[in-house]
Coordinates of C-alpha atoms and ligand atoms in Angstrom, one line a residue:
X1 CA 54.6 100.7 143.7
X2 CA 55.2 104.5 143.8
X3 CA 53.1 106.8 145.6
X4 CA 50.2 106.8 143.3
X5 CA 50.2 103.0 143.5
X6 CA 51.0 103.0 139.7
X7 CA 54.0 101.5 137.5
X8 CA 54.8 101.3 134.0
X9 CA 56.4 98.3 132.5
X10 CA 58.1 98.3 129.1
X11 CA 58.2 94.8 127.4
X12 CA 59.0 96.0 124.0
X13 CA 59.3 99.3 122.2
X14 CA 62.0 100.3 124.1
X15 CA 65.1 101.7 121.6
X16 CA 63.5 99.4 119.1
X17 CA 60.5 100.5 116.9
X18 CA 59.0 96.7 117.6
X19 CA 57.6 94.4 119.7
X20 CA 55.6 97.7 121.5
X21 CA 53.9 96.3 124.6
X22 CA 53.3 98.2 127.7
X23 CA 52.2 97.4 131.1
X24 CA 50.0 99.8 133.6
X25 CA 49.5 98.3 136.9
X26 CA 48.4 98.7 140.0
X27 CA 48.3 96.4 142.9
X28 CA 45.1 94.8 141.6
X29 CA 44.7 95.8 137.8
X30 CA 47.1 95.2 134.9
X31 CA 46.1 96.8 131.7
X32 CA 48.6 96.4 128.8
X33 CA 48.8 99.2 125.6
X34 CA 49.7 97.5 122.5
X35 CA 50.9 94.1 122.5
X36 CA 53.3 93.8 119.3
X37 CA 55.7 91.3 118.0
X38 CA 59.5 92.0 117.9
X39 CA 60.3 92.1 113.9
X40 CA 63.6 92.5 111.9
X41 CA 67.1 91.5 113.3
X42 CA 67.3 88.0 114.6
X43 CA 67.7 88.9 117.9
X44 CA 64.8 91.0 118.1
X45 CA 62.9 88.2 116.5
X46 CA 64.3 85.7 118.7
X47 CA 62.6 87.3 122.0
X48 CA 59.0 86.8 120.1
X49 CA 60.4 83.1 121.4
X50 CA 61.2 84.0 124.9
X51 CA 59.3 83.5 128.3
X52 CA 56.2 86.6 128.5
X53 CA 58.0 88.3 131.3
X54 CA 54.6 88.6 133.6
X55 CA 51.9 86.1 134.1
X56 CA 49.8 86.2 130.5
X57 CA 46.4 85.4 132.7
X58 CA 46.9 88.1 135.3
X59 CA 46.2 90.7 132.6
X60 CA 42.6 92.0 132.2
X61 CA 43.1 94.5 129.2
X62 CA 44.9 94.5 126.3
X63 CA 44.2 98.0 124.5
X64 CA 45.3 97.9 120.7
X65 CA 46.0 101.3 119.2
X66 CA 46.5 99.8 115.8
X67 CA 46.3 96.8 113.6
X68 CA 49.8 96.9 112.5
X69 CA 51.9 93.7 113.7
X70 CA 54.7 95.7 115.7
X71 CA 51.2 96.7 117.8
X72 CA 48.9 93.7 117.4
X73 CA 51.5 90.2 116.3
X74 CA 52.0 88.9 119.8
X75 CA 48.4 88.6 120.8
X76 CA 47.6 85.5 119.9
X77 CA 50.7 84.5 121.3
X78 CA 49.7 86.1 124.7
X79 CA 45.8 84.5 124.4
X80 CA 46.7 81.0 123.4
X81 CA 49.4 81.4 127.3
X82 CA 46.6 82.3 129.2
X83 CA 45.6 85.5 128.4
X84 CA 41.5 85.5 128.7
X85 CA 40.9 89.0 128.6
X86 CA 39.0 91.7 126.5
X87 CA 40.9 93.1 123.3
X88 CA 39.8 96.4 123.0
X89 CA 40.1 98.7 119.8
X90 CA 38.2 101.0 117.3
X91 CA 36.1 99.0 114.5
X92 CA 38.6 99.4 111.7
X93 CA 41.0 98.5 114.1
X94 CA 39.7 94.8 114.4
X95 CA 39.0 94.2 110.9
X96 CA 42.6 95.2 109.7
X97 CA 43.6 93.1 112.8
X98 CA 41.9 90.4 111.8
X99 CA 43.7 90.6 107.7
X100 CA 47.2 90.9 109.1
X101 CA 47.0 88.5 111.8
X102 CA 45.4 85.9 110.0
X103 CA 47.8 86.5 106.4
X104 CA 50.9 86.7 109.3
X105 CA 49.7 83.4 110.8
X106 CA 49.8 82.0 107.5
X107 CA 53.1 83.2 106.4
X108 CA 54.6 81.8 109.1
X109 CA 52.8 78.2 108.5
X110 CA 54.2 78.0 105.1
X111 CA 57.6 79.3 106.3
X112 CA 57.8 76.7 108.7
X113 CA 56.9 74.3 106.1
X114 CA 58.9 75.2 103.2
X115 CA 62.0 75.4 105.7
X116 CA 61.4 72.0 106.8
X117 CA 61.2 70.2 103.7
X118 CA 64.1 72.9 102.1
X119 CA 65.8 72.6 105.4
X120 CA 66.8 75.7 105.5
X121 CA 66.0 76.6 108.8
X122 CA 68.4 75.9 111.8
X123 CA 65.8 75.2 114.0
X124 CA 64.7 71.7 113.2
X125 CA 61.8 71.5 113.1
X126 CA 60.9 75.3 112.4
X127 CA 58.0 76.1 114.1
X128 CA 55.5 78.9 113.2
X129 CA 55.3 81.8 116.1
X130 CA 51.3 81.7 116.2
X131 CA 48.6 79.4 113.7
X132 CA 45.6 80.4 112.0
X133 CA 44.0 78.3 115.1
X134 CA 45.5 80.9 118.1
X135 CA 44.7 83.9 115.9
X136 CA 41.0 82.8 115.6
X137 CA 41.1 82.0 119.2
X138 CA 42.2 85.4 119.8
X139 CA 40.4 87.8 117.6
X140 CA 36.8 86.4 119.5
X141 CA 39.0 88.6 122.5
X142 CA 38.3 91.8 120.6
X143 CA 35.8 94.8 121.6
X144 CA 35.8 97.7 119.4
X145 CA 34.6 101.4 120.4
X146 CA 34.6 104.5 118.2
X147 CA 37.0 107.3 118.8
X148 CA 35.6 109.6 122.0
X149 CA 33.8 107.1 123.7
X150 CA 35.2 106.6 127.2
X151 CA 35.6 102.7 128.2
X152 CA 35.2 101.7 132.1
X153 CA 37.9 98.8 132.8
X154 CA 37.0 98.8 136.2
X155 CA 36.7 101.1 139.6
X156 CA 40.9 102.0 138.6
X157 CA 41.2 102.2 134.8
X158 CA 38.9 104.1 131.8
X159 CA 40.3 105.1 128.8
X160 CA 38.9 106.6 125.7
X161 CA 40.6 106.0 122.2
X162 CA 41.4 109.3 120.0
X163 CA 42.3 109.2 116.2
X164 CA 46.2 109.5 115.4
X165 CA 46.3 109.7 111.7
X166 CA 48.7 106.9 110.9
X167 CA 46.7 104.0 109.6
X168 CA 42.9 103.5 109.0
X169 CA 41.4 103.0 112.7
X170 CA 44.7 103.9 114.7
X171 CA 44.5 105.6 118.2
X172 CA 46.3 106.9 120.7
X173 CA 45.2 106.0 124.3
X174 CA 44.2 108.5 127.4
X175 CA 44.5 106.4 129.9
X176 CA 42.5 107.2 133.5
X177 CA 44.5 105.3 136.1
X178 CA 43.0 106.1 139.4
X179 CA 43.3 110.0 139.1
X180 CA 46.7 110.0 136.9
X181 CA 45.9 110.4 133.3
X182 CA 48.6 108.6 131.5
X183 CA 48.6 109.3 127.4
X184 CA 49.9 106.8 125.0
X185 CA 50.8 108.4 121.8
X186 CA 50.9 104.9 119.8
X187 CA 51.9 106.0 116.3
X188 CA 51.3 109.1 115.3
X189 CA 50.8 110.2 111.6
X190 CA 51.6 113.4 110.0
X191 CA 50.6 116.6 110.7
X192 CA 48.5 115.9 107.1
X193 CA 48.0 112.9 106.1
X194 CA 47.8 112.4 102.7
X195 CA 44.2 110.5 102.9
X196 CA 43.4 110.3 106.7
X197 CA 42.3 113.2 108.7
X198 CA 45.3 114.5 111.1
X199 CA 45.6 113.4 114.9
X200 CA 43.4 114.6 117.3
X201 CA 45.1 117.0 119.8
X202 CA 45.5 116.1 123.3
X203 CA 44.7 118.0 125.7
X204 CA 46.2 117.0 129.1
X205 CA 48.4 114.4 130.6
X206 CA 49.8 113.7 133.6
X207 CA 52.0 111.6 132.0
X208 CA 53.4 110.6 128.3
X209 CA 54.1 107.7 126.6
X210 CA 55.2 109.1 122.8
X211 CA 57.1 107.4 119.9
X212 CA 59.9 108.1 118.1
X213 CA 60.3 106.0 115.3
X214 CA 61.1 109.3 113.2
X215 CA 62.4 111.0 116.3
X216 CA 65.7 112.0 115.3
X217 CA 64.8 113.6 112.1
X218 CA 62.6 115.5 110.0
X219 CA 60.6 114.6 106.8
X220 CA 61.9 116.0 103.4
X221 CA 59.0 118.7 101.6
X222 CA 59.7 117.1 98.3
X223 CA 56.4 115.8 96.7
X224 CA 56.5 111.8 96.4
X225 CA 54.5 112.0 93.6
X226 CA 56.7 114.1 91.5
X227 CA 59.2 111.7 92.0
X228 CA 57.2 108.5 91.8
X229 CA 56.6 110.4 88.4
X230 CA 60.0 110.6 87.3
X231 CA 60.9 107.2 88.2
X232 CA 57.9 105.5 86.4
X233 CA 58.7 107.4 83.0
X234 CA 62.3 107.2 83.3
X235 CA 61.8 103.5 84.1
X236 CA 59.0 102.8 81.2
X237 CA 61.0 104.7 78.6
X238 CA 64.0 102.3 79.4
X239 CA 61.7 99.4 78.9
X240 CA 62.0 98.5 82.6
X241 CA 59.2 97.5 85.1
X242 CA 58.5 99.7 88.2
X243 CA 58.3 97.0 91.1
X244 CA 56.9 98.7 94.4
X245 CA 57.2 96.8 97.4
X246 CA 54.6 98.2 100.0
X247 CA 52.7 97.5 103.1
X248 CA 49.4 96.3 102.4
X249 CA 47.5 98.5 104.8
X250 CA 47.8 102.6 104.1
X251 CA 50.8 102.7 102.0
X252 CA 49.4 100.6 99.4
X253 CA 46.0 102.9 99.0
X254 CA 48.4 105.7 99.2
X255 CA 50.4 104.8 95.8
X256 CA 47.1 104.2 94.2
X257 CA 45.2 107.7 95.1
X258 CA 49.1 109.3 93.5
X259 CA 49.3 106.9 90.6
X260 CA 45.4 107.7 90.4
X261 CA 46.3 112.0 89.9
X262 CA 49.5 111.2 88.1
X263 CA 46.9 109.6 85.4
X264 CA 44.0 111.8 85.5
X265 CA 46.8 114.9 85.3
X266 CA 48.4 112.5 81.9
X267 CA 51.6 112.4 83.8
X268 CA 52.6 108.9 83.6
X269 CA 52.0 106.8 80.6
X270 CA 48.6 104.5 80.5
X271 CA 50.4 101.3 82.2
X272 CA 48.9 98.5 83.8
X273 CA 49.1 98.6 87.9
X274 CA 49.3 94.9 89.1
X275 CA 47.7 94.9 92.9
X276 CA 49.8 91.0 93.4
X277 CA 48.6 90.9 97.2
X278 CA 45.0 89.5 98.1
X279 CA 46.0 91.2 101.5
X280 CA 46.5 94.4 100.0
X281 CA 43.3 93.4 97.8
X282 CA 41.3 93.4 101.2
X283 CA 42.8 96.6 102.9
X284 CA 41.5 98.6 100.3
X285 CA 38.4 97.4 100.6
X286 CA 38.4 98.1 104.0
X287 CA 39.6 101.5 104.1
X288 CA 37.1 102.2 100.9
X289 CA 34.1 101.4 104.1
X290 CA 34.9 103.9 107.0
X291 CA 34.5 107.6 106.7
X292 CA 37.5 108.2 108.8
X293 CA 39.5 108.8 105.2
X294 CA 38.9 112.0 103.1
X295 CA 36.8 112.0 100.0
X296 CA 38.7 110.9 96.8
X297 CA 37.6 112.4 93.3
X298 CA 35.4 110.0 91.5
X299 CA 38.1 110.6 88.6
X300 CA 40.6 109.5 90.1
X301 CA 38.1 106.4 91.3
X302 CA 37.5 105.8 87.9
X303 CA 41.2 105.7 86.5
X304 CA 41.9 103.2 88.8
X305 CA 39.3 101.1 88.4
X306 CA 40.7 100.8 84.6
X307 CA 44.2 101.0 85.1
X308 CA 44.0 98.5 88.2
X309 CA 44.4 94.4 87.7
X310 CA 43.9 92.5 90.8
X311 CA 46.1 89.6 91.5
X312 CA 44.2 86.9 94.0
X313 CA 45.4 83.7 93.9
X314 CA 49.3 82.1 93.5
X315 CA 48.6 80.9 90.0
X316 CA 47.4 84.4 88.4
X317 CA 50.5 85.6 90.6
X318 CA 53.1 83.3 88.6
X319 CA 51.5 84.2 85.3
X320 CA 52.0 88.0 86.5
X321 CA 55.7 87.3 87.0
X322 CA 56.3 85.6 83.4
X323 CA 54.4 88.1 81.8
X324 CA 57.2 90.5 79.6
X325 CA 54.1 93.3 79.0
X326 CA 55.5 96.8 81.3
X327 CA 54.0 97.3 84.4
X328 CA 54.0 98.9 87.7
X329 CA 53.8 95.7 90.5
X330 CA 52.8 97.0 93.8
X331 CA 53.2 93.9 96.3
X332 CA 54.0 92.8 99.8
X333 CA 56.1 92.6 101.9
X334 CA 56.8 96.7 102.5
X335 CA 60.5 95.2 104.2
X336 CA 60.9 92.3 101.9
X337 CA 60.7 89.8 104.8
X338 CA 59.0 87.4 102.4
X339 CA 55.8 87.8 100.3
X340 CA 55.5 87.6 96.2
X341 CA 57.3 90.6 95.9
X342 CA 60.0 88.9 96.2
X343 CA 59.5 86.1 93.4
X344 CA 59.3 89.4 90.9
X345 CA 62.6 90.1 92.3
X346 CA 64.0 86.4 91.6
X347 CA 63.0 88.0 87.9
X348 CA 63.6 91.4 87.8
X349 CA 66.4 92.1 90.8
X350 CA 69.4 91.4 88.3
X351 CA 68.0 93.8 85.4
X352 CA 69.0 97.7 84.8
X353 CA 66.6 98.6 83.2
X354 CA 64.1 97.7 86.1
X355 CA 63.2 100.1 89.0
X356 CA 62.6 99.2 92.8
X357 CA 60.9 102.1 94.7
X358 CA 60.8 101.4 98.5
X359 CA 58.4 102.7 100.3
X360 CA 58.1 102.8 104.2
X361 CA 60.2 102.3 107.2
X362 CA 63.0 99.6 106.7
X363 CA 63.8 98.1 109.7
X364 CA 67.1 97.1 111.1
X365 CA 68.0 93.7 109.8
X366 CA 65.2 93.5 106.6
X367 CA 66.4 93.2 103.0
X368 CA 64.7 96.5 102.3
X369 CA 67.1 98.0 105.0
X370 CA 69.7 96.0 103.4
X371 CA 68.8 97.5 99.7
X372 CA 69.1 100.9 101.6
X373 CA 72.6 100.2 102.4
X374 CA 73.2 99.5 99.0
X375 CA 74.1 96.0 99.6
X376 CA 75.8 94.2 96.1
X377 CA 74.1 91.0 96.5
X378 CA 70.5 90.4 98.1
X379 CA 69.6 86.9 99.6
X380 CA 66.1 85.0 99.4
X381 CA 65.1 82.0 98.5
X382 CA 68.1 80.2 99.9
X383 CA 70.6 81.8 97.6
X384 CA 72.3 85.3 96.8
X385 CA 71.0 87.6 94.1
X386 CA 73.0 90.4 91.9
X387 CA 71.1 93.9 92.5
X388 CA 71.4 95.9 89.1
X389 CA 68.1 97.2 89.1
X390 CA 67.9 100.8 90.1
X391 CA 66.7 101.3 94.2
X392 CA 65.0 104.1 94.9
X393 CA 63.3 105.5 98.2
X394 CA 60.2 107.5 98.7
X395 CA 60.7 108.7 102.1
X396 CA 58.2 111.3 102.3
X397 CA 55.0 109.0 102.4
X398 CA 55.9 108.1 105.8
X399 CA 52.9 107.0 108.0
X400 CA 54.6 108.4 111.0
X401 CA 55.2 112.3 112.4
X402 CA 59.1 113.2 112.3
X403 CA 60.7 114.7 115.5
X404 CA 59.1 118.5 114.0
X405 CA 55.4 117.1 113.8
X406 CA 55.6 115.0 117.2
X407 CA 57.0 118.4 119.2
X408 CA 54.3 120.3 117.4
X409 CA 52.0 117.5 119.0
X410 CA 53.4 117.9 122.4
X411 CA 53.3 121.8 122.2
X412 CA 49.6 121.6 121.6
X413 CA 48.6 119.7 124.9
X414 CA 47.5 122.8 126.9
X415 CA 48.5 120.9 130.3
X416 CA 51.6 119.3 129.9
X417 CA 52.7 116.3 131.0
X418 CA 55.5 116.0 134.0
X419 CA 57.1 113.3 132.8
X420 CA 57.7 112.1 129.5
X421 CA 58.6 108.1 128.5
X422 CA 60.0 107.4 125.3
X423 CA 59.2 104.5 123.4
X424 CA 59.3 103.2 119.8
X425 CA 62.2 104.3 117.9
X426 CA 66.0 103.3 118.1
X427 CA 68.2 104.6 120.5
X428 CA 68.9 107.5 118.6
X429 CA 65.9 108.7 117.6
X430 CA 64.7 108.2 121.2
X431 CA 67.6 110.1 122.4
X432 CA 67.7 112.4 120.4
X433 CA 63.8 113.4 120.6
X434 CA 64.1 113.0 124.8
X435 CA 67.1 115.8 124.5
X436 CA 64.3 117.6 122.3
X437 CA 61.2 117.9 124.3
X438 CA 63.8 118.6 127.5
X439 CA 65.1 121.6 125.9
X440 CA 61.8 122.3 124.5
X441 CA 59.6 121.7 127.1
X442 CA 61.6 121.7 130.2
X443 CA 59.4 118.7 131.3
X444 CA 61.7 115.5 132.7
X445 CA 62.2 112.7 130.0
X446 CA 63.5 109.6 129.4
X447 CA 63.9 106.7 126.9
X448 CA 61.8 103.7 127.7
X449 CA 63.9 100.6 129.0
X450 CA 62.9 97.4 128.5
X451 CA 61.4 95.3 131.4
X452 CA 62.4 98.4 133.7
X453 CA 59.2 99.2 136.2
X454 CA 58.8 102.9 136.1
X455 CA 56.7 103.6 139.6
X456 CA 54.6 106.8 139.1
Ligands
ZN501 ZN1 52.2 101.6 113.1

C-alpha cells in the first residue's frame, strides 16, 4: 500500500476497450468499478476463461457504471466464484443489465450447443461462459440508486453515481476512499447526445480514472442522418435492402428517432423498418420509461409507430428474411459476433444492389471490424461468404466522447486531478490521449496496465 493506504488494480480495460474491471483497495475494503467481459479477438476472449486474479469473495462492492457487457458480462461469472456482495447501479442501469445479461447468457447456451452438435468448436465440449442460472443468481446482487445520491460502503468508501450521457442509466463514479476522491469516468458520451442529456461535469478529483476508446481521434461534423438518407434512397432506388446491424441498447433508438425525421421531413421513401431483435424490442421500451432521455415529437412517435414492424420470435424472423418486399432491417449483433443479422446476411451479403450500414464501434477481431477492413470474403455459419453488398459506416453516432470532448471534460473539473490513469481504449488511443492531457494539463499520466497495482 502507498501512503494513503490505497491501490488501484487494473484487471481489464487496460489498452483494450474490454473486459473493464477495476479494483480500489485498501488493507480491509475491496471495491471493484465495472466488472466487464473481455470481447473480440480470441485472445482477449480467452482470458474471460482464465483464473479471476484476486479472491472473487473478498470483494464487498461491485459498482456498475453501465449495462453494457464490456462493463457488466463477467458478473455473473464473478457471483457464481464467490462473489456475495452488493451490485450497485442507477435503476435503468439494472433493468438494461438484466436484458443483455440474460439474452448474452442465452447466446452463449445456444452457441455452445449448436457447436457441439455442428462441431465446430475446438473446444470439445464448448461450454457457455455464464447460464441463464448464474445470471439470475447474480442480478438478485444488484442495488440501484439515482444519480446524486451518495452511497455509504462502509467507514472507507462512499461514492455517488453522476450521469455520463452514453447509454440510458450510465454513470461515472466519484469515488470517496478514505479522504482521496478517486473519479471513474466509465464511458463518457458526447458533448450532445443525440437523445440523452450530456454528462454531468465533475468537479474535483484527486485522482482519474478516464477512457479512451475514441482517444486518439476526433468525431467527423457530418450529420449521420444526411447520409443514412443518401444511402437508403440510393439503396431503395437500386432495388436493394438497407440491412443495419446495431446494438440493441441506444444505437438502435437512435436510428429510429433519425429514420423517424427523415420521414416526417418526406426524405426517405415510406418503407417498412423491420425491428428483427426482441432485445432491441425491450430496450426501447425501456428507454421509452425514464425521463433521463429528451422529449421526442409526438410526430415523429407517430411515424414510427406506422412505419415500424416488430420482429419477436425466430419464426416471424425466418419469414422476415424470405420476404423479397424492400426494407430497412435493423438487427443485432452491432459487431456481427452472432445474432439474426447475420442470417439476412447469409441472404443478402453476396448482392450489389444491397446496403450494410455499420453503426458503432467495431472491435478488434469482429466481422464488423473485418467488413471495415474491407475484407473479400466474410465467415459465419461455418463457411466463407462473398461481400458484394455495398458497406458503409456511420461513425458520427458514436456513443462515446472523442479525444476533443473528453479534454473538454477534463478542462471543466475546477480542481484537477494529480494523476491521471488511462483505461479503455487501445494502446493508441490511450497513448495518444495520455500525451494529450500531459501537454494540456500538465497533470502526470499514464496508460492503465493490466494486473499492475498502482499504490496511491
Ligand atoms: Zn459502454
Amino acid at each position: 500500500m502507498g501512503a494513503k493506504g490505497i491501490s488501484i488494480t487494473f484487471l481489464g480495460g487496460a489498452e483494450t476497450v474490454t473486459g473493464s474491471k477495476t479494483l480500489v483497495q485498501t488493507d480491509k475494503h475491496q471495491v471493484m468499478v465495472d466488472c466487464g467481459m473481455f470481447q473480440g479477438l480470441k485472445q482477449l476472449r480467452t482470458k474471460n476463461w482464465s483464473k479471476f486474479p484476486k479472491q472473487e469473495s473478498k470483494i464487498d462492492h461491485v459498482i456498475l457504471t453501465h449495462a453494457h457487457l464490456d462493463h457488466s458480462g463477467y458478473l455473473p461469472v464473478l457471483a457464481r466464484n464467490g462473489f456475495d456482495g452488493t451490485i450497485h447501479c442507477t435503476p435503468a442501469t439494472k433493468r438494461l443489465a438484466q436484458l443483455i445479461l440474460l439474452d448474452s447468457a442465452k447466446i452463449q447456451e445456444e452457441d455452445a450447443q449448436e457447436a457441439n452438435e455442428g462441431q465446430w468448436s475446438s473446444h470439445k465440449p464448448a461450454k457457455p461462459l455464464y447460464t441463464v442460472a448464474d445470471v439470475e443468481k447474480c442480478l438478485k446482487q444488484f442495488v440501484t440508486h439515482k444519480y446524486g445520491e451518495w452511497v455509504i460502503l462502509n467507514e472507507e468508501f462512499k461514492f455517488v453515481l453522476h450521469n455520463s450521457g452514453h447509454i440510458a442509466g450510465s454513470a461515472w463514479v466519484e469515488l470517496r476512499v478514505k479522504e482521496e476522491k478517486i473519479v471513474f469516468s466509465g464511458d463518457l458520451g458526447r458533448s450532445r447526445p443525440m437523445l440523452l442529456y450530456p454528462a454531468h461535469r465533475c468537479e474535483e478529483a484527486d485522482y482519474l480514472v478516464i477512457e479512451s476508446t475514441y482517444g486518439g481521434r476526433v468525431h467527423e461534423d457530418n450529420d449521420p442522418k444526411d447520409d443514412l438518407e443518401t444511402i437508403i434512397n440510393e439503396t431503395l432506388k437500386r432495388g436493394g435492402n438497407v440491412l443495419i446491424p446495431a446494438f440493441a441498447v441506444e444505437r438502435t433508438q437512435e436510428i429510429l428517432y433519425i429514420l423517424g425525421e427523415l420521414l416526417v421531413a418526406h426524405k426517405i421513401p415510406k418503407v417498412p423498418i423491420y425491428i428483427d431483435s426482441p432485445m432491441a424490442i425491450s430496450a426501447t421500451d425501456i428507454f421509452m420509461d425514464f425521463e433521463f432521455r429528451r422529449p421526442i415529437s409526438d410526430e415523429i412517435m407517430a411515424v414510427l409507430n406506422d412505419h415500424m414492424k416488430e420482429v419477436r420470435s425466430p419464426s416471424e424472423s425466418k419469414k422476415t428474411v424470405a420476404s423479397t418486399e424492400q426494407k430497412i432491417v435493423i438487427a443485432g449483433s452491432g459487431m456481427l459476433s452472432g445474432g439474426r443479422m447475420l442470417h439476412y446476411f447469409e441472404r443478402h451479403i453476396g448482392e450489389a444492389n444491397c446496403s450494410i450500414v455499420l453503426t458503432g464501434y467495431q472491435a478488434e477481431g469482429t466481422r464488423g471490424r473485418q467488413l471495415i477492413m474491407g475484407m473479400p470474403e466474410l465467415k459465419f455459419f461455418g463457411k466463407y461468404h462473398k461481400v458484394l453488398a455495398r458497406i458503409y459506416r456511420l461513425r458520427n453516432l458514436s456513443a462515446h466522447a472523442d479525444q476533443k470532448e473528453l479534454l473538454l471534460w477534463i478542462n471543466r473539473i475546477s480542481k484537477k486531478p494529480k494523476r491521471v490513469f488511462i483505461n479503455h481504449g487501445e494502446r493508441v488511443n490511450a497513448d495518444t490521449l495520455r500525451v494529450r492531457i500531459q501537454d494540456q494539463f500538465g497533470i502526470p499520466s499514464e496508460v492503465a496496465e493490466e494486473g499492475k497495482e498502482y499504490l496511491i
